[in-house]
C-alpha positions as a printed Julia matrix, in Angstrom:
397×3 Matrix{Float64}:
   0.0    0.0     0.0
   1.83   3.18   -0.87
   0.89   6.59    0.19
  -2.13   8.27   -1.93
  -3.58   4.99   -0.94
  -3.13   5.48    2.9
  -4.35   9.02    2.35
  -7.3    8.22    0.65
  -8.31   5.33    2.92
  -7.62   7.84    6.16
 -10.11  10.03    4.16
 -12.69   7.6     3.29
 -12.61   6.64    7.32
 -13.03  10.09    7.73
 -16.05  10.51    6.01
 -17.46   7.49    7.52
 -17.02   9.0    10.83
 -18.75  12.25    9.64
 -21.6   10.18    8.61
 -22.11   8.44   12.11
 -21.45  12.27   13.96
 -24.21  13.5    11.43
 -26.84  10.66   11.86
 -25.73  11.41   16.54
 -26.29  15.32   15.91
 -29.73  14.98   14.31
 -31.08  13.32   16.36
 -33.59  15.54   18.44
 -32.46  18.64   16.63
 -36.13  20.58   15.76
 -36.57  22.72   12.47
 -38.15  25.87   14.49
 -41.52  27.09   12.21
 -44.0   29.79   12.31
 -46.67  27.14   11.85
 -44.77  24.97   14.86
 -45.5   27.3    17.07
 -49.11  28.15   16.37
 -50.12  27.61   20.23
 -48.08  30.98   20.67
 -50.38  33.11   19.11
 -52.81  33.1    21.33
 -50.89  33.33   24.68
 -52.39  36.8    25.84
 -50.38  39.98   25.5
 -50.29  41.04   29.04
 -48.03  37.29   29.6
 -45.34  38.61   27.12
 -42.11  40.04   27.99
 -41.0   43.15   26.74
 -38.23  42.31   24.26
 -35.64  44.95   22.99
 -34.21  44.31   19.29
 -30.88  46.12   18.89
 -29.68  46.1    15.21
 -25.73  47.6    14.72
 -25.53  48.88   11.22
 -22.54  50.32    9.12
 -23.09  50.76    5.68
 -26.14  49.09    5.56
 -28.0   51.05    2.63
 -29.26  47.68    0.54
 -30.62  45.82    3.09
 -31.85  47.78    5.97
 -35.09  49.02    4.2
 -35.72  45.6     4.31
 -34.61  44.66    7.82
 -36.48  47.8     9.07
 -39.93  46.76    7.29
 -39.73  43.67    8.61
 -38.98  44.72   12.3
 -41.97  46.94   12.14
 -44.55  44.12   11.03
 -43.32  41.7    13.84
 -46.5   39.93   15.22
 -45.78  40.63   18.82
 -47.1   43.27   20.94
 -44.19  44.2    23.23
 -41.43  45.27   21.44
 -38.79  48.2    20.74
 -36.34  48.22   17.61
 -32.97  50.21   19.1
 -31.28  50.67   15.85
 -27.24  52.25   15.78
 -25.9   53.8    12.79
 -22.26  52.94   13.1
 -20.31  56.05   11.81
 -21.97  54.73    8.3
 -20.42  56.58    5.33
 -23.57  55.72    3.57
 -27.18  56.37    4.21
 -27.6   54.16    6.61
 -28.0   56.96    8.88
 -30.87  59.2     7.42
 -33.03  55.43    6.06
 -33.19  54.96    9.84
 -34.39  58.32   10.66
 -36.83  58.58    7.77
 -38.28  55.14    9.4
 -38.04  56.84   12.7
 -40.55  59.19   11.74
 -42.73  57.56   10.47
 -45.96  58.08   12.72
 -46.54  54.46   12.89
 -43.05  53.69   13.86
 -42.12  56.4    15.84
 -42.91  54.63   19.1
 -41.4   51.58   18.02
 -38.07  52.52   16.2
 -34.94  54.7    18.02
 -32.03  55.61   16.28
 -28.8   55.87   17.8
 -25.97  57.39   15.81
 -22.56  56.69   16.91
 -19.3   58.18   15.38
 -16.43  56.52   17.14
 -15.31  53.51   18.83
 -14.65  53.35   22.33
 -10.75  52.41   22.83
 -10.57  49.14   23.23
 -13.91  47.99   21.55
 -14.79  46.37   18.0
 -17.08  48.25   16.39
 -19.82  45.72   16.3
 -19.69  45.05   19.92
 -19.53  48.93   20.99
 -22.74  49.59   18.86
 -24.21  46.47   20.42
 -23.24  47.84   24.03
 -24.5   51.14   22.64
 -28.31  49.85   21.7
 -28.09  47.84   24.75
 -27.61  50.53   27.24
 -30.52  51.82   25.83
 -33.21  48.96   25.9
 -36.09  48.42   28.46
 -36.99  45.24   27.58
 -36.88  41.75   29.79
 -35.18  40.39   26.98
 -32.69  41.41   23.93
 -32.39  40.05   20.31
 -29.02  41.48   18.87
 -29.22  41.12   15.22
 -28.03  42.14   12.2
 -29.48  45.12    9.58
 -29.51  42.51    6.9
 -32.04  39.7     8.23
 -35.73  39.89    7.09
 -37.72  38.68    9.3
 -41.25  36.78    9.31
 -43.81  38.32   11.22
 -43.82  35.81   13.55
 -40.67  34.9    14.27
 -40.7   37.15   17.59
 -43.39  35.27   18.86
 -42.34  32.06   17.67
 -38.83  32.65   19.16
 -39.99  33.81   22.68
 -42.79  30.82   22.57
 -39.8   28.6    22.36
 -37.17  30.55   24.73
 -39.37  31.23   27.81
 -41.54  27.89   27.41
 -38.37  25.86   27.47
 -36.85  27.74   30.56
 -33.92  28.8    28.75
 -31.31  31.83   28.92
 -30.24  32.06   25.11
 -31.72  31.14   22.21
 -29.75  31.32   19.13
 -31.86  30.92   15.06
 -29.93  29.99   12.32
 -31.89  32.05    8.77
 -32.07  30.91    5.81
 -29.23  32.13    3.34
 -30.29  34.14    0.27
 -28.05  32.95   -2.68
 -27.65  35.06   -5.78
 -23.95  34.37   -6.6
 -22.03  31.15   -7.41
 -19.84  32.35   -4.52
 -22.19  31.85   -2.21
 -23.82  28.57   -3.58
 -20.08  26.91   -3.69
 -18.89  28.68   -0.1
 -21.54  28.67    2.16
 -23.07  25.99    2.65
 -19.6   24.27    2.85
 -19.22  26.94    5.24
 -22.16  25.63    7.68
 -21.11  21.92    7.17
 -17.62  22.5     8.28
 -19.58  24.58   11.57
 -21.94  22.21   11.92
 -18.89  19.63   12.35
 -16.76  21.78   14.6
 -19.41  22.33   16.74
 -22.63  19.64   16.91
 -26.13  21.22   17.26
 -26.38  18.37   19.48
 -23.19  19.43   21.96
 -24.35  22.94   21.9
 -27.61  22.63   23.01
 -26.6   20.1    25.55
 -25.63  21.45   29.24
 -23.08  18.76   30.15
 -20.96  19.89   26.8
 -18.51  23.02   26.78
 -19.19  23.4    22.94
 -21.36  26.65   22.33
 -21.9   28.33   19.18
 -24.81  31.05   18.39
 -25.55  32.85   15.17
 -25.28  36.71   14.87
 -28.61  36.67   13.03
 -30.57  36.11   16.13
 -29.26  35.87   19.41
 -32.37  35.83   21.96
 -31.36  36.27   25.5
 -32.59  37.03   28.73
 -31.59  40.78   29.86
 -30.7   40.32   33.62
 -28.6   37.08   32.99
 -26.85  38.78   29.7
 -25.85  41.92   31.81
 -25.12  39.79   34.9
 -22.69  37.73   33.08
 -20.32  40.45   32.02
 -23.21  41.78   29.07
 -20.77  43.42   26.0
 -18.51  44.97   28.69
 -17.03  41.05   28.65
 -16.55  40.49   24.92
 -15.68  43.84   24.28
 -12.84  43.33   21.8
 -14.27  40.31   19.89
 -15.19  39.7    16.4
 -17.04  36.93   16.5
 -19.16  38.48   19.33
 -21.77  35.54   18.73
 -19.39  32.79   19.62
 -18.3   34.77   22.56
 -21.45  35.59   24.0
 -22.52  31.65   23.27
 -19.41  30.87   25.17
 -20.17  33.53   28.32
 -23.88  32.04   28.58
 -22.4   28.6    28.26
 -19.77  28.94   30.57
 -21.43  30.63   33.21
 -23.57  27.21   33.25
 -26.74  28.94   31.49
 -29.19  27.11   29.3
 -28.68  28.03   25.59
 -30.19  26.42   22.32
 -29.18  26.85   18.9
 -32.09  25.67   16.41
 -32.47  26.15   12.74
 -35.4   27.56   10.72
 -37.63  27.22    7.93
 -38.93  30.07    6.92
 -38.73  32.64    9.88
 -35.71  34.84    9.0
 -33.28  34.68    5.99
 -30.42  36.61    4.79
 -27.92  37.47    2.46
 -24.69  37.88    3.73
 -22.05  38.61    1.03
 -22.65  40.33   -1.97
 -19.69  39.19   -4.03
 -16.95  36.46   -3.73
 -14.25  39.54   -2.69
 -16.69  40.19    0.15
 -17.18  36.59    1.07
 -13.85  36.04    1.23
 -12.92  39.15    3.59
 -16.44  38.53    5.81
 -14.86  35.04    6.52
 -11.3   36.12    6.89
 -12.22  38.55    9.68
 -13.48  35.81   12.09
 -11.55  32.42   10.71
  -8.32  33.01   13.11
 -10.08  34.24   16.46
 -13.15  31.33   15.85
 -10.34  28.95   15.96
  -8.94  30.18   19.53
  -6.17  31.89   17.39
  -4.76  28.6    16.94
  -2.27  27.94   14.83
  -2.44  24.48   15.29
  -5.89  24.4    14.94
  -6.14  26.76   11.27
  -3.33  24.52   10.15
  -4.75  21.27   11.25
  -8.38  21.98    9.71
  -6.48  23.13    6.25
  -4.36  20.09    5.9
  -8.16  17.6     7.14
 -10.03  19.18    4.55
  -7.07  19.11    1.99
  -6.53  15.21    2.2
 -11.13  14.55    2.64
 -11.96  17.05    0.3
  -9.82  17.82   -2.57
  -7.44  14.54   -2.85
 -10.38  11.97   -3.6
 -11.93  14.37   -6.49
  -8.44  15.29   -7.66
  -7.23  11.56   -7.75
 -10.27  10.01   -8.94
 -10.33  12.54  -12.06
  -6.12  12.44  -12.71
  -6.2    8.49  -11.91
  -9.45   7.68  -14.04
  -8.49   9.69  -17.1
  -5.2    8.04  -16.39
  -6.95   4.83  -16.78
  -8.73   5.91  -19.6
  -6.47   7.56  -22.02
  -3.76   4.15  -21.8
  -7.0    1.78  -22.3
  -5.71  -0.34  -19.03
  -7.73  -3.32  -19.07
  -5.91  -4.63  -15.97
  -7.71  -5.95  -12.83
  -9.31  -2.6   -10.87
  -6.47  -0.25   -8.94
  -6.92   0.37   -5.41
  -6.31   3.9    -5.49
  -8.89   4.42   -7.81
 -11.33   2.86   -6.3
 -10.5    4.47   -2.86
 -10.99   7.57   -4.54
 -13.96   6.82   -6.08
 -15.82   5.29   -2.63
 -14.61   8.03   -0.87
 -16.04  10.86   -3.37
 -19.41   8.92   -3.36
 -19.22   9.05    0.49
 -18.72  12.58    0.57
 -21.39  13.32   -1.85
 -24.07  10.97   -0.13
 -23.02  12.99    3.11
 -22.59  16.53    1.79
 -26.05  16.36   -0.31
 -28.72  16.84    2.29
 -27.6   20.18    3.2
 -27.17  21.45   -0.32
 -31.2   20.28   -0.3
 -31.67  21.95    3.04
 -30.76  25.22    1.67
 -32.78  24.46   -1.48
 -29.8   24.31   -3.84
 -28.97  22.27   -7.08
 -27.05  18.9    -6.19
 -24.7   19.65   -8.73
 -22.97  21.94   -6.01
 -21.9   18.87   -4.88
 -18.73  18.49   -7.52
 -17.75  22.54   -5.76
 -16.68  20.82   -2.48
 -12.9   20.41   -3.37
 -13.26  24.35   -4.69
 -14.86  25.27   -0.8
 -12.23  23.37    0.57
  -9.53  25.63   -1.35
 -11.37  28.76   -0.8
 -11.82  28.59    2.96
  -8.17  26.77    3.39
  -7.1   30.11    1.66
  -9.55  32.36    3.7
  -8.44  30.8     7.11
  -4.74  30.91    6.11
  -4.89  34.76    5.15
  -6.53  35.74    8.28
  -3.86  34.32   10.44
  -1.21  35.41    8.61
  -2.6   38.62    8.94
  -3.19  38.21   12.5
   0.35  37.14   13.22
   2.16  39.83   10.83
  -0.02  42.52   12.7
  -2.36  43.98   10.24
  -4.97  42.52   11.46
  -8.44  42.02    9.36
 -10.67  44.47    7.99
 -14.51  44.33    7.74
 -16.53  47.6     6.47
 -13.46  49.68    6.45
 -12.54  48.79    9.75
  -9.33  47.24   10.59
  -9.0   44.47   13.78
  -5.86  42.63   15.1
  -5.73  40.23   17.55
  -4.76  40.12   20.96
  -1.24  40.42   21.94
């Protein structure tokens, strides 16, 4: 047995694995609905917390109309939108005032306009701290200014946060995809998360693994501030693993639950963007490992790319000298192991409603977020840190 053959049979074990983590993490894992929760709607107003949605936005133009409009027609009746244009060099700013006084809206929707960072903050985080410092409700949903919401995805949320006696509850939208970017990227993207950290894990107390999604992050006021609130996370850029972590950590009951139909988004806008959004989290999700970027690069290097790149050099092989010969291993390791990965790696692509042709992109996703995670740390280590919306981060010394 030489090498390529070890490799490939270390990845087709691999893949096996996956399959038997995939088939443990699914199990009791819940698909959160607006029709799921129809026993919600008529739980009387007076038995509702107040809930206080704070929305950071910096350049934001596109998508908050649509965020905002959305926010407004929320089927619950105790809420207030906190919204903070972050030193936006856009029109951010002025969309949220012109919603803001709106007669219907005005008692709904604040606007808070911010113009620097406080020393020692990421921007995200200060305009979270900012909104929050600011809400009267019992509970907060941070957000972002590009998720459209259903109307009742409030209600459906809260339904399933205070009715299951929990501290955090964490959605996971729907992705909008328009590019081939996103199609090839993402959803590798959420199967690679999805791996690193099990629904199942997260939502179980006895497991350290936490996880939330920036999207929606529903959380109980007085435990959020009494845990260290933003004050705690204050220099983070992935401020919804870190505030997954502080709720986890400080032994508090969290849930992370997909959705059908509730909220969606659209994240990136081109494959430039995609590949900076990604960058600016990759190194500090991984701990600021080294270790751990390198270790995930060279895993998804030998399961993802070396089966479809030695089944296609080794079968054309094959096929341009007209071998008749008995069947060769390597081939045929190749082969079983690409079919593995495919029979694995196609559910999600028809979770998120996409061709299954996106399944021959997985060695491509593989590059792109080996390069992604790669650049970030580099970055990281050389001090320039990574940039997101004109902003520029570096990590901790």
């Amino acid at each position: 047995m030489n090498v390529l053959e070890i490799l490939l049979g270390l990845a087709f074990a691999s893949w096996l694995g996956l399959a038997i983590l995939w088939l443990w993490n699914l199990k009791g894992v819940k698909v959160l609905t607006a029709a799921g929760e129809g026993a919600s709607a008529g739980q009387p107003a007076a038995r509702l917390p107040r809930v206080s949605v704070l929305v950071p936005a910096r350049n934001e133009e596109a998508a908050l109309p649509a965020c905002l409009e959305s926010l407004l027609r929320l089927e619950y009746p105790d809420y207030e939108i906190i919204l903070v244009d972050d030193d936006s060099t856009d029109s951010t700013g002025r969309i949220g005032d012109d919603y803001a006084r709106r007669p219907e809206s005005a008692a709904r929707l604040k606007v808070i306009h911010n113009h620097e960072v406080a020393p020692g903050w990421s921007g995200k985080v200060h305009a979270l701290s900012l909104a929050e410092r600011a809400a009267t409700g019992d509970w907060l949903l941070a957000t972002d200014a590009d998720v459209v919401f259903h109307p009742a995805a409030l209600r459906a949320a809260m339904a399933r946060a205070a009715g299951g006696g929990l501290d955090l509850l964490s959605l996971l939208p729907e992705f909008e995809f328009t590019s081939f970017w996103e199609r090839m990227v993402l959803p590798a993207f959420s199967f690679l998360l999805s791996t690193l950290f099990p629904m199942r894990a997260v939502n179980n107390p006895s497991s350290r693994k936490a996880l939330a999604a920036g999207a929606f992050i529903l959380m109980r006021a007085e435990t959020f501030r009494g845990l260290g609130g933003y004050e705690s996370i204050r220099r983070a850029v992935t401020e919804d693993l870190r505030t997954a972590q502080m709720f986890k950590q400080g032994g508090r009951r969290i849930i992370l639950a997909p959705t059908r139909g509730l909220l969606r988004t659209r994240m990136y806008a081109s494959g430039g963007e995609l590949f900076e959004g990604l960058s600016r989290s990759a190194f500090e999700g991984s701990g600021f490992s080294i270790s751990k970027i390198l270790g995930v690069g060279i895993v998804g290097m030998i399961t993802a790319v070396l089966p479809w790149a030695a089944a296609l050099i080794l079968g054309l092989g094959h096929a341009l000298a007209y071998r008749a010969a008995g069947p060769d291993p390597a081939l045929v390791l190749a082969l079983a192991t690409c079919a593995m990965s495919a029979l694995i790696y196609l559910p999600i692509l028809f979770f998120l409603r996409l061709s299954p042709l996106y399944v021959f992109t997985l060695p491509l996703a593989a590059i792109f977020y080996a390069a992604v995670s790669v650049a970030s740390m580099w970055k990281s280590l050389a001090g320039r840190g990574v940039s997101w919306k004109e902003r520029h981060y570096r990590a901790p010394d």
